[in-house]
Short mmCIF file of C-alpha atoms in Angstrom, two decimals:
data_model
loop_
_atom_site.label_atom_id
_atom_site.label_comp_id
_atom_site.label_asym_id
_atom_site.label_seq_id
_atom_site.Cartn_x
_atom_site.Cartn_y
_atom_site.Cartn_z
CA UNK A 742 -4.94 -13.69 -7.78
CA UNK A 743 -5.75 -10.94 -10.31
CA UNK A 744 -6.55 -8.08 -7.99
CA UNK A 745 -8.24 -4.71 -9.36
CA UNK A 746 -5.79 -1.87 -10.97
CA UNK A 747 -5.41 0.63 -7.24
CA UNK A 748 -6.05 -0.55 -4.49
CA UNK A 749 -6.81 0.90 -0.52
CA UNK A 750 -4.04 1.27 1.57
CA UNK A 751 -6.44 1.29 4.98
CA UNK A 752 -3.88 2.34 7.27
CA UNK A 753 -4.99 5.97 7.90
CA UNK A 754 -8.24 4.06 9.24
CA UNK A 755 -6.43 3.44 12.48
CA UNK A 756 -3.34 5.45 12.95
CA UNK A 757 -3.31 8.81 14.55
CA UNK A 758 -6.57 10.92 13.68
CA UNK A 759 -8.47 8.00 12.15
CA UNK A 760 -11.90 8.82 12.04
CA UNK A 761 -14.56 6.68 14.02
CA UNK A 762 -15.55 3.81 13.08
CA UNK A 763 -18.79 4.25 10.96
CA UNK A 764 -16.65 6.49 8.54
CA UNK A 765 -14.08 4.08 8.62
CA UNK A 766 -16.75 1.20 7.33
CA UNK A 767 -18.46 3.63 5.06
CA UNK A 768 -15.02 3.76 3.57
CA UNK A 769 -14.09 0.28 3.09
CA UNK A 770 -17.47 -0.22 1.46
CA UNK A 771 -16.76 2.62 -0.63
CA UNK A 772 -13.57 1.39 -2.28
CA UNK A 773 -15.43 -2.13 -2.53
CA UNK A 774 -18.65 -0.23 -4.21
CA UNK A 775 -16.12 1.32 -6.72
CA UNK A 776 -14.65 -2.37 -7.58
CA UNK A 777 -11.38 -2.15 -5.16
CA UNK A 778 -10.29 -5.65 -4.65
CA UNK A 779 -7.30 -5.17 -2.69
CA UNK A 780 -7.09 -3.91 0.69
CA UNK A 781 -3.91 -3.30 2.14
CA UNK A 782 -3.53 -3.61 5.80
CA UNK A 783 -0.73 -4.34 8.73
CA UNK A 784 -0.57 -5.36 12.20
CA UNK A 785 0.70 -2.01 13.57
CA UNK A 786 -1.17 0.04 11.54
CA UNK A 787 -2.64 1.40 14.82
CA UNK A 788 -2.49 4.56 17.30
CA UNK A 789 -2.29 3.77 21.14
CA UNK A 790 -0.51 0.53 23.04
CA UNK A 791 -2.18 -2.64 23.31
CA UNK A 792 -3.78 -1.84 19.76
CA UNK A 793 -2.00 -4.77 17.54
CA UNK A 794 -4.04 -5.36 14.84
CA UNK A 795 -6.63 -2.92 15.17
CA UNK A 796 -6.73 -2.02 11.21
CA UNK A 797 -6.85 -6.24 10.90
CA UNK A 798 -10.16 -6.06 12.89
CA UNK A 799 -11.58 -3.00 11.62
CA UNK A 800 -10.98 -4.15 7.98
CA UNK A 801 -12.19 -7.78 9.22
CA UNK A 802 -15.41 -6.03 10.61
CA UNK A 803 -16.28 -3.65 7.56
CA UNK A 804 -15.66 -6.74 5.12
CA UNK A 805 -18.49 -8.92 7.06
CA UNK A 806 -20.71 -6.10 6.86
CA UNK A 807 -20.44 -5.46 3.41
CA UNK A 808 -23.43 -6.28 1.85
CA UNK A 809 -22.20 -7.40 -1.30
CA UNK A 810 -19.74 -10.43 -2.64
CA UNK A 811 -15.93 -10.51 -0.91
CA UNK A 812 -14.72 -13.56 -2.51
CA UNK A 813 -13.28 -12.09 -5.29
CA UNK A 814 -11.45 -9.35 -2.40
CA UNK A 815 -7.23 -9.59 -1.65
CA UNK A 816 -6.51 -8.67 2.12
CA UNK A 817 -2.81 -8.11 2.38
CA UNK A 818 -1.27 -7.74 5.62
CA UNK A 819 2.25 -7.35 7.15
CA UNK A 820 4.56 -8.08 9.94
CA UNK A 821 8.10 -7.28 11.47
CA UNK A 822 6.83 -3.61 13.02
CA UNK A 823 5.39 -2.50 15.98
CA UNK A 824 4.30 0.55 17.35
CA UNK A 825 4.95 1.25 21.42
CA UNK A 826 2.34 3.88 21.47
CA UNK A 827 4.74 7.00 21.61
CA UNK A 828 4.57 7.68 17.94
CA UNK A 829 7.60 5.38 17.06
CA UNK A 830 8.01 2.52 14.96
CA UNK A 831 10.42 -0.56 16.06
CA UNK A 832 11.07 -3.61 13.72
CA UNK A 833 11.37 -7.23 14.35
CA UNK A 834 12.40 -9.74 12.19
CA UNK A 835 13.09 -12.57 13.71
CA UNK A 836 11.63 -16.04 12.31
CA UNK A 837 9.99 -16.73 15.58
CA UNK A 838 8.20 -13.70 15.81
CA UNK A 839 6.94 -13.39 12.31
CA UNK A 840 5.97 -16.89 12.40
CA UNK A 841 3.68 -16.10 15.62
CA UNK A 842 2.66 -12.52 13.94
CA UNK A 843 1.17 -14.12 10.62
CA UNK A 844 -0.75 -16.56 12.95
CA UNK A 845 -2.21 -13.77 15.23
CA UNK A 846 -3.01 -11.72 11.62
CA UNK A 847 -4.58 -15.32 10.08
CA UNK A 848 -6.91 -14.99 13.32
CA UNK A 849 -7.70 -11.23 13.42
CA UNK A 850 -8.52 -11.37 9.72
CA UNK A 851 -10.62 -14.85 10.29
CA UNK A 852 -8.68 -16.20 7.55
CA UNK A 853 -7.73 -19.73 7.10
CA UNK A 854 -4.54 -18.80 5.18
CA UNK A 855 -3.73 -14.50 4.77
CA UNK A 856 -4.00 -14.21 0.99
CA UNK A 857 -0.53 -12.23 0.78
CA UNK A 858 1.65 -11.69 3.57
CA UNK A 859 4.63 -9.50 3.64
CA UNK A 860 7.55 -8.37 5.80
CA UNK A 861 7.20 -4.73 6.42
CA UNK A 862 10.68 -3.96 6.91
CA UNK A 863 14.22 -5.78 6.71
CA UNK A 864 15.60 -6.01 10.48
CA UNK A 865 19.17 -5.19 10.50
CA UNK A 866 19.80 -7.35 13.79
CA UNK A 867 18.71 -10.64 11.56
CA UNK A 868 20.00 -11.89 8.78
CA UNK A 869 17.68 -11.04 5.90
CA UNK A 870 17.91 -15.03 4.60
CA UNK A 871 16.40 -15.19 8.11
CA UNK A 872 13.45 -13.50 8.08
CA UNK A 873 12.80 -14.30 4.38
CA UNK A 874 13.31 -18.01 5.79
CA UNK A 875 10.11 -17.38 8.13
CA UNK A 876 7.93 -16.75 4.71
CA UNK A 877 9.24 -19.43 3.35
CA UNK A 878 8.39 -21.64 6.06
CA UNK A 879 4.71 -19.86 6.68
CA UNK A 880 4.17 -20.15 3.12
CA UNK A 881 5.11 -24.00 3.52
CA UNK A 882 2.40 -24.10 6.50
CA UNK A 883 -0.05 -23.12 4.64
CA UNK A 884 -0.74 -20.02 6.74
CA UNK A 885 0.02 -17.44 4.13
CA UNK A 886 -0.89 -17.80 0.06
CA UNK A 887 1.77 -15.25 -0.63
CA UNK A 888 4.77 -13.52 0.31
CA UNK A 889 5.56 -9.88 -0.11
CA UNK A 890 7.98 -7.59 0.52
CA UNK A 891 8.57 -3.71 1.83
CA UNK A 892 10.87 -1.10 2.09
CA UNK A 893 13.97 -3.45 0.25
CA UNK A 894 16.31 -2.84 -2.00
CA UNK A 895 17.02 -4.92 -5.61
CA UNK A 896 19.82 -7.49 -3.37
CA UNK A 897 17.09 -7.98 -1.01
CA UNK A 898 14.80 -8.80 -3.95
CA UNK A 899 17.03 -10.69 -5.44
CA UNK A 900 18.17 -13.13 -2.19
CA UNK A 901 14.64 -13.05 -1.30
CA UNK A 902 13.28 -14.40 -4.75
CA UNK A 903 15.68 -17.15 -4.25
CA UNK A 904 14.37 -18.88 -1.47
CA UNK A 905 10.92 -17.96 -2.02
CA UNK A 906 10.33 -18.61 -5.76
CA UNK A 907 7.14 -18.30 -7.21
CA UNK A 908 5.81 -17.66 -3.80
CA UNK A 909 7.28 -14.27 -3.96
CA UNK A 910 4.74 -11.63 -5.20
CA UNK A 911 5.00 -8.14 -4.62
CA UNK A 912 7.15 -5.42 -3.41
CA UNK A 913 5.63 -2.91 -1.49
CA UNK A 914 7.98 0.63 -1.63
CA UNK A 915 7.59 4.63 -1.13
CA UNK A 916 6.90 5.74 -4.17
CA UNK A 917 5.28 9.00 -5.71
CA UNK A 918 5.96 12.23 -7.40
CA UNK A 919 7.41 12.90 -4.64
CA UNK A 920 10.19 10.09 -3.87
CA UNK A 921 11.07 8.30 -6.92
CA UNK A 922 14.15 6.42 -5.53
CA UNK A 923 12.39 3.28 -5.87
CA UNK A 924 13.49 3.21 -9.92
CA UNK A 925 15.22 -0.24 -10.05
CA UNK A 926 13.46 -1.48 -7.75
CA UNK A 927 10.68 -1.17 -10.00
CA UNK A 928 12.84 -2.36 -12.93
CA UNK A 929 13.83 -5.48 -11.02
CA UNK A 930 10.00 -6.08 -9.95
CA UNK A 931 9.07 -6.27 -13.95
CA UNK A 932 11.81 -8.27 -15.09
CA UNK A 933 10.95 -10.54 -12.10
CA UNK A 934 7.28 -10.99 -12.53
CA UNK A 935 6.36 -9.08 -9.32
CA UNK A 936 3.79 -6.48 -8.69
CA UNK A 937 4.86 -3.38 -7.43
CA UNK A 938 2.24 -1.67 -5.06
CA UNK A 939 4.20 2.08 -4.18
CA UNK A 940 3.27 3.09 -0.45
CA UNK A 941 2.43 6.78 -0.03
CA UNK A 942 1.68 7.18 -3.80
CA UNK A 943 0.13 10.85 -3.65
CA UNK A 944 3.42 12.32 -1.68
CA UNK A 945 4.09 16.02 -3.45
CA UNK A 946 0.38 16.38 -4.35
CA UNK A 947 -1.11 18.74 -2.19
CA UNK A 948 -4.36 18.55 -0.89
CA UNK A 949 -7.31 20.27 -3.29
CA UNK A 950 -10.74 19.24 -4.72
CA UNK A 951 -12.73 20.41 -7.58
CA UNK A 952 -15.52 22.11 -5.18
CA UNK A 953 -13.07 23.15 -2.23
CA UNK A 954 -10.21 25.15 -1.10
CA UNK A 955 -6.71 24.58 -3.09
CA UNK A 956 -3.52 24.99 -1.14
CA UNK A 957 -2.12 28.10 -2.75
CA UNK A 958 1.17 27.02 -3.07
CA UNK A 959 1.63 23.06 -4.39
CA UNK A 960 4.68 21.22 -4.43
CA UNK A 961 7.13 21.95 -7.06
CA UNK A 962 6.66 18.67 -8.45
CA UNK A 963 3.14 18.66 -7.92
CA UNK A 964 2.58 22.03 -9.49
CA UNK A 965 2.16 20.30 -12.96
CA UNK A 966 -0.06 17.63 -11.85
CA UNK A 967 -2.41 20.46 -10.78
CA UNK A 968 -2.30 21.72 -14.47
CA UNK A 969 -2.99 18.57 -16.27
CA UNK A 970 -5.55 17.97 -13.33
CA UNK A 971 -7.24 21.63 -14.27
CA UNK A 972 -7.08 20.74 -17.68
CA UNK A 973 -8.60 17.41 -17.47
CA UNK A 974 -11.44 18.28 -14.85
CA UNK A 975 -10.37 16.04 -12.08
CA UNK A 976 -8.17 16.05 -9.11
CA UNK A 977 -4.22 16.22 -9.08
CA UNK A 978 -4.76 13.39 -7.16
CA UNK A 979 -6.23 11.18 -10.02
CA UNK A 980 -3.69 12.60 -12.83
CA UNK A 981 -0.82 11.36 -10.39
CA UNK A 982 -2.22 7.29 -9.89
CA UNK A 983 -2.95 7.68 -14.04
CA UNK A 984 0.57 8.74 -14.03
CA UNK A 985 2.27 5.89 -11.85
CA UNK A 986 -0.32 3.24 -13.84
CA UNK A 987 1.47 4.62 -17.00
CA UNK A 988 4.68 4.15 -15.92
CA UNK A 989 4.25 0.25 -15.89
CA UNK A 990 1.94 -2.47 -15.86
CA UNK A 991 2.94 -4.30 -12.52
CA UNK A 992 2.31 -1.05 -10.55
CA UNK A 993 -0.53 -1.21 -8.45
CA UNK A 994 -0.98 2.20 -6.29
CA UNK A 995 -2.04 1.38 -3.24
CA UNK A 996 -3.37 5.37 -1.70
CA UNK A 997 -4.69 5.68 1.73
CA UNK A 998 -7.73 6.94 2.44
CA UNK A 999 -10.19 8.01 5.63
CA UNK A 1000 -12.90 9.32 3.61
CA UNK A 1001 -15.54 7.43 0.95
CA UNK A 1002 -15.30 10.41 -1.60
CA UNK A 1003 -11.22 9.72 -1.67
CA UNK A 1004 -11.54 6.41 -2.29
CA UNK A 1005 -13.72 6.86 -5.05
CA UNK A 1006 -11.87 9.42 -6.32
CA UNK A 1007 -8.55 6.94 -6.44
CA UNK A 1008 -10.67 4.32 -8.36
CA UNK A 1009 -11.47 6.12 -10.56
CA UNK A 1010 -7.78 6.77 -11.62
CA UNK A 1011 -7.61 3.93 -14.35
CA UNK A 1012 -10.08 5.57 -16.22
CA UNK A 1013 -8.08 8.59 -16.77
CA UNK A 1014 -5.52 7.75 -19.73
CA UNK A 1015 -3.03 10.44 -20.25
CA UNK A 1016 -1.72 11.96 -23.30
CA UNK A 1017 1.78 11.76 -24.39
CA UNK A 1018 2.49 14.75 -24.26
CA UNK A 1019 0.32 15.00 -20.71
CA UNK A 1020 3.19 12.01 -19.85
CA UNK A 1021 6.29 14.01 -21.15
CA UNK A 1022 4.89 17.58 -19.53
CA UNK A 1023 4.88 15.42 -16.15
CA UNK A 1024 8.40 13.47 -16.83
CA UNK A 1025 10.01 16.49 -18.04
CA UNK A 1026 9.07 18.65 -14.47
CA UNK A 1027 10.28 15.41 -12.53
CA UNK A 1028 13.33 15.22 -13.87
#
């Protein structure tokens, strides 16, 4: 399923200070107004215990109230986290739990089948042809379209791609100005076929608008962005998703966002093509 260029990464919807839920709604609609057609989600993208799948139902609730046409719109969810409630994260990949997990997602998102599914995190307790296994076999079910992946290495790819085939997707890593570790895993994802869809994909931007406050002091690697940005008349923000569509063709930034205007402000990013020597300025600082 083609899916538009950036998509919303809706976690910051429900995780500590998310904002109510009207601004939360306005937001989803937002990034659908602005032609977002992929909304990334998880079941422990949430704040206090006894929350599981609060971001499933909130995105669940703001997509029935849209007003306009959803068909065309990619939920993608994930499993093998949890969150006790005490700011931690634990993981759990065993089959039998992400089997029951996608089920409980299916239902939150009242889905028939959860267009892309993926495992948020390898579980070094289970063996990873384990928990790939439990794709395979959801996949199988028919209770996910899709599998994806997050937070894995190119071995992990690899094994992965081998049991799952063409039912393997995406990859879902940290990646940004920021944290660029994520290389060949990004090699492996275009030899491979797979979209990439970097997590956290504004991390050494700092905050600033075109009408507000600036933090005086940005990021070293970040600094430059801020020039091109001041150059080009739009937010640092912007020149960096321009920057990581540049880079390659099966990248799909997925930003978060609690606000409408920063949504709109992300989607805009594919209409911002850089120069070369915009590109090289920015390479050249990274490196």
């Amino acid at each position: 399923m083609a899916v538009s260029p950036v998509g919303l990464g809706a976690m910051p919807l429900s995780i500590e200070g998310r904002p109510d839920e009207e601004r939360a709604t306005a937001t989803v609609h937002a990034a659908l107004d602005a032609g977002v057609t992929l909304i990334d989600t998880a079941d422990s993208y949430h704040w206090h215990a006894g929350e599981t799948g609060h971001n499933e139902l909130l995105v669940a609730r703001a997509l029935a109230r849209y007003g306009g046409d959803t068909s065309g719109v990619l939920v993608a969810t994930k499993g093998g986290r949890g969150r006790p409630g005490d700011g931690s994260w634990t993981v759990d990949g065993r089959p039998a739990h992400l089997k029951r997990a996608a089920e409980a997602s299916a239902r939150r998102l009242g889905a028939e089948a959860i267009g892309l599914y993926q495992l948020h995190k390898p579980d070094p307790a289970v063996p990873w042809a384990d928990s790939v296994g439990a794709l395979r076999e959801l996949l199988d079910a028919g209770t996910i379209r899709a599998a994806g992946l997050s937070n894995v290495d190119t071995a992990q790819i690899e094994q992965a791609h081998a049991i799952l085939g063409d039912g393997l997707v995406s990859v879902q890593n940290q990646f940004s100005p920021a944290v660029r570790d994520s290389e060949p895993e990004l090699r492996l994802c275009a030899e491979l076929g797979l979209a990439f869809l970097p997590w956290s994909p504004l991390g050494g931007i700092s905050r600033s608008s075109l009408d507000g406050p600036k933090d005086p002091a940005p990021a070293p690697e970040g600094a430059a962005f801020h020039r091109v940005a001041a150059d080009r008349g739009v937010s640092p923000q912007r020149v960096a998703l321009a920057w990581l569509l540049a880079r390659s063709p099966v990248i799909v930034p997925v930003p978060g966002a609690s606000r409408p205007e920063s949504i709109r402000d992300s989607a805009a990013a594919p209409e911002l093509e850089l120069a070369p020597e915009e590109l090289a300025l920015l390479e050249d600082v990274l490196r």
